Amino acid sequence: MSWQDDESLNVLFYGVRSGWGATGVWTIEDNIYINTEDSKEFIFRAILHGSISFSVDSANDAHIVLATKNKESEPMIEVLLGGWKNTASAIRYNKQTPDKVHVDTPQLLCKDTPKKFVIFWRDGVFEVYGEKTKLFEWKDSNPFSISHYGVRTCWGAVGNWHIHGAADVQFKSQVVATPKPKPLKGKAPPAASPGWNLDGPSSGPVQWVHASNGQIPPNALPGGFDATNEQLYVARAEHNGALIPGKLVPSHGVVYIPWGGVENPKENYEVLCNCNGTWVKANNGEIPVGALSSGHSEDGEPLFVGRGEHNGSLTVGKVNIKYLDHI
């Protein structure tokens, strides 16, 4: 919903409540202030996107952990900033040594002076930035879905944290865009064809390839056609803690993700490639044998790629066997 106020209001605070017999648990993601004592315990919060931007003032040892739960639990990634008496920083996996990354960062932190940092993660790659300069990175060979972060200061330090939320894209490394292919046009294939064939000939292993702004990676899987006869491709993107299959519309420069009864545009996404995929007719929540699990809901339920005819198009979306009214 939206509304235009004729008299502008300078908003300084917000408040939340649940009423009329309801109770609620609210997670306010961004613009959070956290004070940490000298303690080995992390303070946890939920996170729903693949990056976090924050400021912290501390004399040394500001640690942030990325995990699958709101507590220390394997698997987890720990980023140690200003450790070893504020001389070095590191990435540690499941609190084990030796460190996955260990670099010299003399005087990285400063007591009473906030220092800004950004951490990105996607497909197992973790990038850590400080003051718009990359400090280090590491690739996890077994990526996992991150749903919570935790912060702490220890080894004699206390800290004041300001969690800004999702990171500004200006921190990301520059990526040279590949030329955008011209959309393919033609007659829409039938909605009921043979099923997925993941063992057929292809140019490599089936994979989800990161892309953005309408880019179509090589060997992308066509999924249908829109009402103007533009080729659509099978893709997916993160949204509200879920990883959701949807349709890439190249001319729009986005992938549309079905969630909450609307199509949510995403400029950053993954495209299904190297998949000799065909389609199986199904209904009433049926998932054909060999269907490709292609994401998960915010509750961890598996999601599958589906398509159907709608308003003159053969459009791609998600199939959720638990909530059929959200297909």
PDB file of N, CA and C in Angstrom, residues 24 42 55 84 133 165 187 217:
ATOM      1  N   GLY A  24       2.903 -10.501  18.798  1.00  0.00           N
ATOM      2  CA  GLY A  24       3.842 -10.494  17.686  1.00  0.00           C
ATOM      3  C   GLY A  24       5.280 -10.540  18.145  1.00  0.00           C
ATOM      4  N   PHE A  42      28.230 -13.873  22.205  1.00  0.00           N
ATOM      5  CA  PHE A  42      27.746 -13.043  21.112  1.00  0.00           C
ATOM      6  C   PHE A  42      26.323 -12.566  21.395  1.00  0.00           C
ATOM      7  N   SER A  55      29.182  -0.041  11.872  1.00  0.00           N
ATOM      8  CA  SER A  55      30.266   0.726  12.461  1.00  0.00           C
ATOM      9  C   SER A  55      30.482   0.238  13.883  1.00  0.00           C
ATOM     10  N   TRP A  84      44.561  -9.698  18.210  1.00  0.00           N
ATOM     11  CA  TRP A  84      45.981  -9.734  18.518  1.00  0.00           C
ATOM     12  C   TRP A  84      46.502  -8.332  18.852  1.00  0.00           C
ATOM     13  N   THR A 133      37.800  -0.097   1.431  1.00  0.00           N
ATOM     14  CA  THR A 133      38.939  -0.849   0.921  1.00  0.00           C
ATOM     15  C   THR A 133      38.799  -2.306   1.329  1.00  0.00           C
ATOM     16  N   GLY A 165      22.671  -2.117   8.346  1.00  0.00           N
ATOM     17  CA  GLY A 165      21.798  -3.010   7.583  1.00  0.00           C
ATOM     18  C   GLY A 165      22.469  -3.474   6.316  1.00  0.00           C
ATOM     19  N   LYS A 187       7.747 -18.906 -31.177  1.00  0.00           N
ATOM     20  CA  LYS A 187       6.512 -19.469 -30.666  1.00  0.00           C
ATOM     21  C   LYS A 187       6.737 -20.096 -29.303  1.00  0.00           C
ATOM     22  N   PRO A 217      23.658 -15.366 -18.627  1.00  0.00           N
ATOM     23  CA  PRO A 217      24.896 -16.146 -18.720  1.00  0.00           C
ATOM     24  C   PRO A 217      24.811 -17.166 -19.859  1.00  0.00           C
TER      25      PRO A 217
END
